[in-house]
CSV table of C-alpha atoms in Angstrom, one decimal:
chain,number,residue,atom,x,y,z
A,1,UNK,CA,-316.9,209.8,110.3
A,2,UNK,CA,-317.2,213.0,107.9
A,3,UNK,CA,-319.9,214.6,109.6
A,4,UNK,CA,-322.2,214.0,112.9
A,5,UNK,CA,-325.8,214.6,113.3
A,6,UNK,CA,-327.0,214.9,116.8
A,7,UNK,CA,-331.0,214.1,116.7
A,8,UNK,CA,-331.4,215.2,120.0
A,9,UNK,CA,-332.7,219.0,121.1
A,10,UNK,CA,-330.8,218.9,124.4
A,11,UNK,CA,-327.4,218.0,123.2
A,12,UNK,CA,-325.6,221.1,122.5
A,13,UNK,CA,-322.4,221.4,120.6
A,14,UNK,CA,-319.2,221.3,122.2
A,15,UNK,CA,-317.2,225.0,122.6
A,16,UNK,CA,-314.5,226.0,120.9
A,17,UNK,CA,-313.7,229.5,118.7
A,18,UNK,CA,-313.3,232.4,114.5
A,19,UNK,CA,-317.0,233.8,111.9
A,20,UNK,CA,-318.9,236.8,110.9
A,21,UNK,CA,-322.9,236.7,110.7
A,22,UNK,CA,-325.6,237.0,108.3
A,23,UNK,CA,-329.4,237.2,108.1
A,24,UNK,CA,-333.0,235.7,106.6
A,25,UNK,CA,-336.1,235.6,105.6
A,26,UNK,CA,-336.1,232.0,106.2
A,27,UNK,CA,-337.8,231.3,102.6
A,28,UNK,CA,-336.8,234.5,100.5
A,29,UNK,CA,-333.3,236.1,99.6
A,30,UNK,CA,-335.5,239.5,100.7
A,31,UNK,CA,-334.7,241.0,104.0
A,32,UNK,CA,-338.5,242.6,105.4
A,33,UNK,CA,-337.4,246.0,105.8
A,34,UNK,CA,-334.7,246.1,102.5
A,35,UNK,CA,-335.4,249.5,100.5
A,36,UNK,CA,-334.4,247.3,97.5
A,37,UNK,CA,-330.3,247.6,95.5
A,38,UNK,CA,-327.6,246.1,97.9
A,39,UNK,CA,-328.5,248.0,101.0
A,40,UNK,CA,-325.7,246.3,103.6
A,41,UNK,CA,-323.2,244.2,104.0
A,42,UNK,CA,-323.7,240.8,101.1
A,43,UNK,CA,-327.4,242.6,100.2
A,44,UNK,CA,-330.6,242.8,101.4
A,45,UNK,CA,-331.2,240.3,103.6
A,46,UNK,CA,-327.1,239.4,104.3
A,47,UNK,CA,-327.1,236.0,102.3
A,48,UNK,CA,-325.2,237.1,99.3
A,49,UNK,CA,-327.9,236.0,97.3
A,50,UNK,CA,-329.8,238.2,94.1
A,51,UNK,CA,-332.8,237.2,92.3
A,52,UNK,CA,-331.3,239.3,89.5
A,53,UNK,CA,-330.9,237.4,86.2
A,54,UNK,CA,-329.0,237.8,83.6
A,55,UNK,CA,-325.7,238.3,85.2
A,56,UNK,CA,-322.1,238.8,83.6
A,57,UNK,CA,-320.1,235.2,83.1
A,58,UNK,CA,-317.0,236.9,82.5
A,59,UNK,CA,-315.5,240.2,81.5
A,60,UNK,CA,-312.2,242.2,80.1
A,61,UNK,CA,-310.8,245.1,79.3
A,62,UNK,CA,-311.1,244.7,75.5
A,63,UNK,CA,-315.1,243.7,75.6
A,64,UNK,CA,-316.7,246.4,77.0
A,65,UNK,CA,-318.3,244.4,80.2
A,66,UNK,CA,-316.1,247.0,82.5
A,67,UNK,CA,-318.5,250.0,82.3
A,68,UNK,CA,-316.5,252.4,84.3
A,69,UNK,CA,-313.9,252.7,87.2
A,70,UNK,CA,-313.6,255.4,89.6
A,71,UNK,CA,-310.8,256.1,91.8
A,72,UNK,CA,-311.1,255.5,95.6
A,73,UNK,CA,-308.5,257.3,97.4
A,74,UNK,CA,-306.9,255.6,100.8
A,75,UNK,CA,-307.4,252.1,101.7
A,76,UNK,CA,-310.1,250.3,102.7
A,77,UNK,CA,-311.7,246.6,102.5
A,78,UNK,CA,-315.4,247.7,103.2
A,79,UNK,CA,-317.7,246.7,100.5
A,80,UNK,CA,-320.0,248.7,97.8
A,81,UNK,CA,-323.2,249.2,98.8
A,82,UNK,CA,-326.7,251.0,96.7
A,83,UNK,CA,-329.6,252.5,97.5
A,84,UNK,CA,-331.5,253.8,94.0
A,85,UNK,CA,-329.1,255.4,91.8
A,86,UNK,CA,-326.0,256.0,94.6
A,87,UNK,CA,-323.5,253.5,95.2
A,88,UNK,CA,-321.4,254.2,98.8
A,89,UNK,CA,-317.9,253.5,99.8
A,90,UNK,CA,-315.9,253.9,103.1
A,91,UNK,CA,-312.1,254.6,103.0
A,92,UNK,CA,-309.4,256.2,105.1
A,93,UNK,CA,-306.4,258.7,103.8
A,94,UNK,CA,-304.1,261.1,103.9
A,95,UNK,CA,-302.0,259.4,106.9
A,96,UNK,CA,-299.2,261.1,108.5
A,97,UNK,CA,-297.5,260.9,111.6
A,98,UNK,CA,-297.9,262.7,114.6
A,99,UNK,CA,-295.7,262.6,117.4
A,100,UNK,CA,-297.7,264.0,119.8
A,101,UNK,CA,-299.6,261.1,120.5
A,102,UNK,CA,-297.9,258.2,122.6
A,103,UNK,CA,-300.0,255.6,121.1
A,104,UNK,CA,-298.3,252.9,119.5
A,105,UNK,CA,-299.8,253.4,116.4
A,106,UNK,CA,-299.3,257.0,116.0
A,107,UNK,CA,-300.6,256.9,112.5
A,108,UNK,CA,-303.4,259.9,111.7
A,109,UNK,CA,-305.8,259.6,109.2
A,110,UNK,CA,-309.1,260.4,107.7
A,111,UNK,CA,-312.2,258.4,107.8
A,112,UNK,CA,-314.3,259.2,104.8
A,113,UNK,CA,-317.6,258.7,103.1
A,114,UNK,CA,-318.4,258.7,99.4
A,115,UNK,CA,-321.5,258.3,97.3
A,116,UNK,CA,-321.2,257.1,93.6
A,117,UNK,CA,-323.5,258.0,90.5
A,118,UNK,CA,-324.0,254.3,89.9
A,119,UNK,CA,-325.1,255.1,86.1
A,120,UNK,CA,-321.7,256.8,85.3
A,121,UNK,CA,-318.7,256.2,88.3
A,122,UNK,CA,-318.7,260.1,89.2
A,123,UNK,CA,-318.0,260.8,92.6
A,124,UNK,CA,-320.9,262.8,93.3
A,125,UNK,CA,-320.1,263.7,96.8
A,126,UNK,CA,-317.5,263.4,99.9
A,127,UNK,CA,-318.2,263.7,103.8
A,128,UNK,CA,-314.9,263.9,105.7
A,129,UNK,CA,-316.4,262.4,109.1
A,130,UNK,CA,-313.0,263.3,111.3
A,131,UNK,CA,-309.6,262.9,111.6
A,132,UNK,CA,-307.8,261.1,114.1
A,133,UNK,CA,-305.1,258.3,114.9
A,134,UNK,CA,-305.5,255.0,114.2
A,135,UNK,CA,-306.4,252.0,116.1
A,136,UNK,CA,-304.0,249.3,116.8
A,137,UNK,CA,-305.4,246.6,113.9
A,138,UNK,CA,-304.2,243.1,112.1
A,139,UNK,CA,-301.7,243.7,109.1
A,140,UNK,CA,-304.9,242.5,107.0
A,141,UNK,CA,-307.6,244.8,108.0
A,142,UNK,CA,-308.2,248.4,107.3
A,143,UNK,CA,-309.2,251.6,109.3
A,144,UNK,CA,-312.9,251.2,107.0
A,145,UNK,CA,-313.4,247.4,107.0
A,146,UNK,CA,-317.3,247.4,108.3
A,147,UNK,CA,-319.8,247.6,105.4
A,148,UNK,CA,-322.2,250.6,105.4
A,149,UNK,CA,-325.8,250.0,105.7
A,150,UNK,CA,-328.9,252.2,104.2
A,151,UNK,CA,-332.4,252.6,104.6
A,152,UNK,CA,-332.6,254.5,101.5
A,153,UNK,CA,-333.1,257.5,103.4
A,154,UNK,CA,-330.1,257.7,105.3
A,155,UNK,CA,-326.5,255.8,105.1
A,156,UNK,CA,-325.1,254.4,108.7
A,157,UNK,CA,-321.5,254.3,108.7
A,158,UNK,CA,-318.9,252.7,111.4
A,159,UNK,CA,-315.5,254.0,111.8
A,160,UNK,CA,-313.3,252.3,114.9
A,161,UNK,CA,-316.2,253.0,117.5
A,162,UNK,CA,-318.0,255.9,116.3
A,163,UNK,CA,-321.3,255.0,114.3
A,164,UNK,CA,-322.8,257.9,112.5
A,165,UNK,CA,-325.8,258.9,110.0
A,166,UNK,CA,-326.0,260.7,106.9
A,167,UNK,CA,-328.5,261.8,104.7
A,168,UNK,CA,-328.3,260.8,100.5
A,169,UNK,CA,-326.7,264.6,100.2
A,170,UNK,CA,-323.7,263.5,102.5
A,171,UNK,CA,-325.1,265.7,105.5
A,172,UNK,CA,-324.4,264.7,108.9
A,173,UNK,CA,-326.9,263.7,111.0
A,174,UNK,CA,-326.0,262.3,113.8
A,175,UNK,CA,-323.0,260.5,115.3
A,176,UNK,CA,-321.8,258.7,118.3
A,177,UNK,CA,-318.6,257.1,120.2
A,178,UNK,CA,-320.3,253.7,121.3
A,179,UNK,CA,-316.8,252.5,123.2
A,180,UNK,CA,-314.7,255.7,124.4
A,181,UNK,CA,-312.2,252.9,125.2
A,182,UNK,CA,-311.6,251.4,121.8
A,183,UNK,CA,-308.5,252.8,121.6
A,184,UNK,CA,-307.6,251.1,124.7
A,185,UNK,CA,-308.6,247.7,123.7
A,186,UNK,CA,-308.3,247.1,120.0
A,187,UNK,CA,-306.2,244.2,119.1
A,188,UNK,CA,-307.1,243.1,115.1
A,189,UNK,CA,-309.5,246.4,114.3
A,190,UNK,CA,-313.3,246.5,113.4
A,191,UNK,CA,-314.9,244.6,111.3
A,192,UNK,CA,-318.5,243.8,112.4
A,193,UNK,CA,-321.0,245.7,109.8
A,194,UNK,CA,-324.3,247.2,110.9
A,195,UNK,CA,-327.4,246.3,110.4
A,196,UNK,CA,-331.4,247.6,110.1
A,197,UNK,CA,-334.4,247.5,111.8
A,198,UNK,CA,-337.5,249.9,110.8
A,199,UNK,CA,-336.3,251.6,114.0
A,200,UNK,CA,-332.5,250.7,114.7
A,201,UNK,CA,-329.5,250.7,113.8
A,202,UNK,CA,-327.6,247.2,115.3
A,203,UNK,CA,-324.1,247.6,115.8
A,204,UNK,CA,-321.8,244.4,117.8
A,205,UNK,CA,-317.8,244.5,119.0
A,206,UNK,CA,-317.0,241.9,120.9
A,207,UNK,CA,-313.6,242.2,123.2
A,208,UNK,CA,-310.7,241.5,121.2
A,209,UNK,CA,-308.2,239.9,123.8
A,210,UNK,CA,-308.9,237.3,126.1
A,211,UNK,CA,-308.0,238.5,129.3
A,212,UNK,CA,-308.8,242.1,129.0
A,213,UNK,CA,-311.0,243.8,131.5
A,214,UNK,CA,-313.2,245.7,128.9
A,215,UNK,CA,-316.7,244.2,127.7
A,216,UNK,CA,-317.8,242.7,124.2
A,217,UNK,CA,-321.3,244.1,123.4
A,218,UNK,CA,-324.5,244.9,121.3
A,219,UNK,CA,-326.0,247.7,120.5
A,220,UNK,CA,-329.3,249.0,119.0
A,221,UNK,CA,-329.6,253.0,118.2
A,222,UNK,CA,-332.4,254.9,117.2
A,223,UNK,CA,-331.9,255.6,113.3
A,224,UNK,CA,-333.4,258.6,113.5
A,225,UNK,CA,-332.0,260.4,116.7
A,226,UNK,CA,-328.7,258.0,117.6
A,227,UNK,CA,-330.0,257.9,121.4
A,228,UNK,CA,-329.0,253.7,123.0
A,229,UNK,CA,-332.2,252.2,122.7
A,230,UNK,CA,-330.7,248.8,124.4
A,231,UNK,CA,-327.3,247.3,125.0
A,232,UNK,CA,-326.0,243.9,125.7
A,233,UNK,CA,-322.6,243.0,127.3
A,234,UNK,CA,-320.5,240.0,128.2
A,235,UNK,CA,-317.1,239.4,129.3
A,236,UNK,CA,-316.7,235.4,129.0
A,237,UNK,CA,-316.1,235.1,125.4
A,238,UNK,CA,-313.8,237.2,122.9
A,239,UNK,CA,-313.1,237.8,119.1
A,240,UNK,CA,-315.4,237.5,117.3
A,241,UNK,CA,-315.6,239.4,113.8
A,242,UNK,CA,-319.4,238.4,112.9
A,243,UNK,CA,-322.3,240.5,111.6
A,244,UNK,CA,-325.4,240.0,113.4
A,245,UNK,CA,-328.3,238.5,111.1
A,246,UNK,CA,-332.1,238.3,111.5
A,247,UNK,CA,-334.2,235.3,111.2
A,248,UNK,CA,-338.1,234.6,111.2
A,249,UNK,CA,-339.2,232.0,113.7
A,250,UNK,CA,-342.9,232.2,113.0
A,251,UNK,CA,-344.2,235.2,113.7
A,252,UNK,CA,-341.0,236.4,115.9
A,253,UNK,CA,-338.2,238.0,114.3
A,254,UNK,CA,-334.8,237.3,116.2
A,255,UNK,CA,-331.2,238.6,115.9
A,256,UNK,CA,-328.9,235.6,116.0
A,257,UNK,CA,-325.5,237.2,116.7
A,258,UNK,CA,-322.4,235.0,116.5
A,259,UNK,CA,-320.1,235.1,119.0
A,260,UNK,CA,-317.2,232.7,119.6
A,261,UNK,CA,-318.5,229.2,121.0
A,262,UNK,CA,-322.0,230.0,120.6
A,263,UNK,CA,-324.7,231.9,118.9
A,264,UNK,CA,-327.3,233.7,120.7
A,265,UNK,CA,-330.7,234.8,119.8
A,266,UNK,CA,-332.1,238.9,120.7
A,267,UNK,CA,-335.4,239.8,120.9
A,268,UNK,CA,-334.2,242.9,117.6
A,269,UNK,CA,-336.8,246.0,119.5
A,270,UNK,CA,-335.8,245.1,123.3
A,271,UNK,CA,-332.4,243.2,123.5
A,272,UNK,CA,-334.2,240.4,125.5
A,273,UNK,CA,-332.1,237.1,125.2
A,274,UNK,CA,-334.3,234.5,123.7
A,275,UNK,CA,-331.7,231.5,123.6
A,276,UNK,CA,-328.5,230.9,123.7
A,277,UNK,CA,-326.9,227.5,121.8
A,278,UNK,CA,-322.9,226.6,121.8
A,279,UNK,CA,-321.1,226.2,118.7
A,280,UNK,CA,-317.5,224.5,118.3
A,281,UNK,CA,-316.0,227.4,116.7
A,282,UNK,CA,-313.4,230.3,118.2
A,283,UNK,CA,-312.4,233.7,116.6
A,284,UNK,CA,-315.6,233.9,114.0
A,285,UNK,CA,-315.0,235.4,110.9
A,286,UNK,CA,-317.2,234.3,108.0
A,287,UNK,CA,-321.1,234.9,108.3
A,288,UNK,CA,-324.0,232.6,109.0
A,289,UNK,CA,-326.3,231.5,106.3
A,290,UNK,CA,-329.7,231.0,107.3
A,291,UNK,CA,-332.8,229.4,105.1
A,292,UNK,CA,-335.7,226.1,105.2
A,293,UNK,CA,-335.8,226.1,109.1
A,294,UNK,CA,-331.9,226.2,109.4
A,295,UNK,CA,-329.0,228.5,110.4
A,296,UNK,CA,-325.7,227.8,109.5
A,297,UNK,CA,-322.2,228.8,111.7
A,298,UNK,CA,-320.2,228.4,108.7
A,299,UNK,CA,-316.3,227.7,110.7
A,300,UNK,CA,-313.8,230.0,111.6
A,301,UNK,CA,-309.6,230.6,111.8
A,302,UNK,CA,-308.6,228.8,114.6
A,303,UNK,CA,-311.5,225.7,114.2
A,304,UNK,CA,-312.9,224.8,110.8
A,305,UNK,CA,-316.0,223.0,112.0
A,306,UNK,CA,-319.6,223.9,110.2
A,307,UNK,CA,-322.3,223.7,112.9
A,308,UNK,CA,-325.7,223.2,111.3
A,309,UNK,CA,-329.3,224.2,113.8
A,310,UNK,CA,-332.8,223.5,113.6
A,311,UNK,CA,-335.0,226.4,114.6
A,312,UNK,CA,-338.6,225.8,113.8
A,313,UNK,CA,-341.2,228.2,113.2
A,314,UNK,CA,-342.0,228.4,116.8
A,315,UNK,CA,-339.5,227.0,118.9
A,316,UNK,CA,-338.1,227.8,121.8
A,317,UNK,CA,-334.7,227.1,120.9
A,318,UNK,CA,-333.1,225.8,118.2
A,319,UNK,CA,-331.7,221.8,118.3
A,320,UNK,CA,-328.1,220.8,116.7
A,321,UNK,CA,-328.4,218.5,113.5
A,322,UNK,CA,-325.3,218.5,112.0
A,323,UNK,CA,-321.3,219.2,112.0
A,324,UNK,CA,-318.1,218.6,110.0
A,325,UNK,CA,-314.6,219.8,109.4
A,326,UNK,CA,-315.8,219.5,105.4
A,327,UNK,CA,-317.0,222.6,103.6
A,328,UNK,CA,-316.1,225.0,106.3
A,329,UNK,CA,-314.6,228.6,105.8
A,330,UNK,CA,-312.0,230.2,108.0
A,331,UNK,CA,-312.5,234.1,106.2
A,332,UNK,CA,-315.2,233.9,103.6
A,333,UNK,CA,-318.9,233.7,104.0
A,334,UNK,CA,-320.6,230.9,102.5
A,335,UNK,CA,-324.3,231.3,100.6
A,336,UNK,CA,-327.2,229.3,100.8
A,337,UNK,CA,-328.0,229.4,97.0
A,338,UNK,CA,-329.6,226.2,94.8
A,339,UNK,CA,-330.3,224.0,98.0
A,340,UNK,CA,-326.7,224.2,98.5
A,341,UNK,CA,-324.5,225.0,101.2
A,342,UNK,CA,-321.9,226.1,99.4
A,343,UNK,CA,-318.6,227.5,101.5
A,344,UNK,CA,-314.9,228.7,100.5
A,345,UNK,CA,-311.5,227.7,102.2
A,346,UNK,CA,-308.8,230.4,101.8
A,347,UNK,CA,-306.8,228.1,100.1
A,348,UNK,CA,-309.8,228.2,97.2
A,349,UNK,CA,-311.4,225.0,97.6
A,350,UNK,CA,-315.2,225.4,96.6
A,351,UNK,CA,-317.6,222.7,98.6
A,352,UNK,CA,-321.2,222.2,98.1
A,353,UNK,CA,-322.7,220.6,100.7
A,354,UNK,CA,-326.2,219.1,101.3
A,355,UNK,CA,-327.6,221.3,104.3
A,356,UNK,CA,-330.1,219.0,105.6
A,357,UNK,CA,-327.8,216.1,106.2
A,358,UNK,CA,-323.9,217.5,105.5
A,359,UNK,CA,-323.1,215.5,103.0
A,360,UNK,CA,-320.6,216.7,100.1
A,361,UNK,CA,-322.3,217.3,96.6
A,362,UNK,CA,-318.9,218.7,94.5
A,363,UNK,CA,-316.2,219.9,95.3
A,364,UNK,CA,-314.1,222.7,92.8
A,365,UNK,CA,-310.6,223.5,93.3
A,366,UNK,CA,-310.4,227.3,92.4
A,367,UNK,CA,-307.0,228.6,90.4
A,368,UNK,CA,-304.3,229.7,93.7
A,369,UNK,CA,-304.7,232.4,96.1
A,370,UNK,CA,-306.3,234.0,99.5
A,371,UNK,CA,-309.5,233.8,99.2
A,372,UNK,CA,-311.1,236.2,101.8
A,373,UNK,CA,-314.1,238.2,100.3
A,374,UNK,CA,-317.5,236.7,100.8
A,375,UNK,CA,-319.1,234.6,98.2
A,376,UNK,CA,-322.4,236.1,96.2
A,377,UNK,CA,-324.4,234.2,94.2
A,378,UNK,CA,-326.9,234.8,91.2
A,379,UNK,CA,-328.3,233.7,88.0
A,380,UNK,CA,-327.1,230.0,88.7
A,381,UNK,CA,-323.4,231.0,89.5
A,382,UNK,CA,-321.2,232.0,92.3
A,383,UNK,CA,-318.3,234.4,92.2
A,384,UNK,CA,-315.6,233.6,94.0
A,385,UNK,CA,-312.6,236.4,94.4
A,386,UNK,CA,-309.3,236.5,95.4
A,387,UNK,CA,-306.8,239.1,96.8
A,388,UNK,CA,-304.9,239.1,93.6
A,389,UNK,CA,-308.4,240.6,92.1
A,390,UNK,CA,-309.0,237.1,90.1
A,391,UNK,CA,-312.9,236.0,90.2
A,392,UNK,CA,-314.1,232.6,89.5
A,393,UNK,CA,-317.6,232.6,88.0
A,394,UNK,CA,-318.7,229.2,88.9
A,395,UNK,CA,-322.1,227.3,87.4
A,396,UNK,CA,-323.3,225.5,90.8
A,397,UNK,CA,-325.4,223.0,88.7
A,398,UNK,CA,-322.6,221.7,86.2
A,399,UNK,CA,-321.4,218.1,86.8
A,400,UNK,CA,-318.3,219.3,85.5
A,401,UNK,CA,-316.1,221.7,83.8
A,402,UNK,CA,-318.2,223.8,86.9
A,403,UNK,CA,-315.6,227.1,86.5
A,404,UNK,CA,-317.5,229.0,83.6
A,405,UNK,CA,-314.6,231.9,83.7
A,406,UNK,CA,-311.6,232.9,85.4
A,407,UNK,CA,-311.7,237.0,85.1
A,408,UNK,CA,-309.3,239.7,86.5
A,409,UNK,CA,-309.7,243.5,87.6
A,410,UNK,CA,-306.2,244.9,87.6
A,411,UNK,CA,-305.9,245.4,91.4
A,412,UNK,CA,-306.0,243.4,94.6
A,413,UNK,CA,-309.0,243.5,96.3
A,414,UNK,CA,-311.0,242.4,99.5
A,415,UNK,CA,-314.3,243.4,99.5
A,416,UNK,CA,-317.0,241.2,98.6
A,417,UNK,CA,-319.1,242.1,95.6
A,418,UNK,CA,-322.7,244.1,95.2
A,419,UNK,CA,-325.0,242.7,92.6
A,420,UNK,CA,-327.1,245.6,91.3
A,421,UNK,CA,-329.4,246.1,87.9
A,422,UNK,CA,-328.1,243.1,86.5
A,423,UNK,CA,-324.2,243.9,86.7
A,424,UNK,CA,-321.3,243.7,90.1
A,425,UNK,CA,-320.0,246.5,92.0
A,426,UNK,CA,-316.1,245.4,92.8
A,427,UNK,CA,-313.8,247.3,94.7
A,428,UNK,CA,-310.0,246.8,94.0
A,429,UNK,CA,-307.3,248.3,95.9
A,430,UNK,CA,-307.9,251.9,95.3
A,431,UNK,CA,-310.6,251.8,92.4
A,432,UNK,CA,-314.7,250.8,92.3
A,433,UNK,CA,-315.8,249.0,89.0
A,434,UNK,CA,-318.7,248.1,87.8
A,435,UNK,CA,-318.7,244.9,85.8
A,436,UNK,CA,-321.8,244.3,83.3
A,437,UNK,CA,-322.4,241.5,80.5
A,438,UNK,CA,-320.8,242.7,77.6
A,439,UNK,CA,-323.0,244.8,74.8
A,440,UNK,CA,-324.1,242.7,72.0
A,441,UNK,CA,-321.3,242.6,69.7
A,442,UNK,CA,-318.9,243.0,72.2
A,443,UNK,CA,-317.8,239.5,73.2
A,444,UNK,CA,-321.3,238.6,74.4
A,445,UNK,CA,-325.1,239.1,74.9
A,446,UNK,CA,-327.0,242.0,75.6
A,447,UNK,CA,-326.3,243.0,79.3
């Protein structure tokens, strides 16, 4: 069998484990409160979806599509974000060691915050937040791996445990140590991004080892003041990398957050538990997809299963229709774009999948690689990128031939990509660039 559906309500999944999460509008690529650009993590509502059209097919250094790169000092796999005419990284630098701390990573560096003229690529300003040692972390992440998030009033920014709130000037505002213990307990780093409410910031960690004493936990702060409005804990479950995601069940809006084995659903202005539903996945990394009704656990590192729900406008809880070891992701979020569930093994195999029923549309072998930065989709294609800095630009309604370009930036990169005014934010290694459609004349149409 390639897939099961399970009709009934009262059948839950069996539980396993590794995914990150994402968000909807159930019928719109427009998150409610969204003050428009690429506010957070994979855009305004989290699907990695823009209405934006036309977008670039392919670009070079020769054609003029590459409008300008800046230099980002440090490392970091955080992606780009914009809010009107700023574009905001996160990074770390200037490590060093320091003997007197016993930790065993005694490595001491700076976590930074820097805000782009998006027109131009000039570093308009940087915000040294504090200094400090790192956290023990996986060889693949980075000191700044969660995605900023703005209101487009303030920017909210996660380094290791300490969230903190800046105005568009770069001005602190506010900033607190959610876990004093991180230190303590980190295993593979951060990597959960925060999200938005009118009110809150939303902020998850789940525990990173299994049998640790310390807590996983959600968190919602006032955006204004960064005083604990609620908190949720748990100790039965670890390791789980998601991004919590919001989803409109009639006239209630919920935050699903993904944990390992199961997803449960938070009342966003109170933190009361609405539901709770098992998935078979462990270790989440990639981000749900939600959209028509649905929400999507997309698979994970240790268990590539997709886990498909039905949540009607209305229900109590949501009902399992579908799952399948096809089409699932163990790093990369998938999108919901075309009426397609379309997801990305590391290895680079593309697979569009019906989401009502699971069965496989096309499948697209992508050029060799890691593949670990989210997809985004627009304008009829997907771009999928690599480590090596390679991005497919694929047409998702081709019967063939569906790879319209295979284009470079000369760096490894991580991050997924922004989609802004018509053109993609990509950050390499140690530079930002912003990719356009070439000027007429140029190898291409007006851009």
């Amino acid at each position: 069998m390639p897939f099961t559906r399970t009709p009934e309500a009262s059948t839950l999944l069996p539980a396993l484990v590794f995914g990150i999460a994402l968000t909807a509008a159930c019928q719109s690529p427009v998150a409610e409160d969204s003050p428009g650009g690429w506010p957070q993590f994979r855009g305004p509502a989290g699907q990695g979806v823009s209405n934006e059209s036309p977008l670039p097919e392919r670009w070079g250094p020769e054609d003029g599509s590459i409008r300008w790169k800046t230099r980002i000092p440090g490392a970091g796999n955080s992606s780009p974000i914009v809010a009107g005419e700023l574009a905001f990284v996160t990074t770390t630098y200037a490590e060093r060691e320091d003997n007197r701390h016993k930790m065993k990573y005694r490595k001491w560096v700076k976590r930074v915050v820097l805000a782009l003229d998006l027109a131009d690529g000039r570093i308009r300003w940087e915000t040294e937040l504090y200094d400090g040692p790192t956290a023990k972390r996986h060889w693949l992440n980075t000191g700044a791996a969660p995605t900023p998030a703005t209101d487009g009033d303030r920017v909210y920014v996660l380094f290791d445990s300490r969230l903190t709130a800046l105005d568009l000037e770069g001005r602190v505002l506010w900033s607190t140590d959610l876990e004093p213990d991180h230190f303590e307990h980190s295993h593979y780093g951060v990597a959960s991004s925060p999200v938005l409410t009118e009110r809150a910031v939303i902020v998850q960690q789940d525990k990173e080892e299994a049998e640790s004493g310390d807590s996983g936990w959600i968190a919602a702060l006032d955006k204004k003041t960064g005083e604990t409005l609620w908190r949720s804990e748990w100790k039965d479950t670890c390791c789980s990398y998601t991004t919590p995601i919001f989803y409109r069940n009639g006239r209630r809006r919920e935050l699903l957050s993904t944990l390992s084995g199961r997803v449960v659903s938070y009342d966003p202005e109170t933190g009361e538990e609405h539901w709770s539903v098992e998935h078979p996945n462990i270790q989440t990394v990639p981000s749900m997809v939600a959209g028509d009704s649905r929400f999507l656990v997309p698979g994970a590192i240790h268990s590539r299963a997709l886990a498909v729900f039905r949540l009607a406008d209305g229900a109590a809880r949501p009902e399992p229709v579908w799952t399948s070891p096809r089409g699932a992701s163990e790093i990369a979020s998938p999108v919901l774009y075309s009426g397609k569930l379309i997801g990305l093994a590391e290895g680079g195999v593309l697979t569009a999948l019906d989401p009502k029923t699971g069965e496989i549309e096309w499948r697209e072998r992508l050029p060799s690689g890691n593949y670990h930065a989210s997809l985004v989709a627009g304008d009829g294609k997907v771009y999928a990128l690599n480590l090596e800095g390679l991005t497919c630009v694929v047409d998702v309604e081709r019967k063939r031939d569906r790879v319209i370009s295979e284009s470079r930036i000369p760096t490894e990169s991580a991050g997924s990509p922004a989609i802004v005014d018509g053109c993609l934010l990509i950050r390499g290694d140690q530079d930002l660039f912003r990719i356009c459609r070439p000027p007429e004349g140029e190898g291409g149409r007006a851009g």
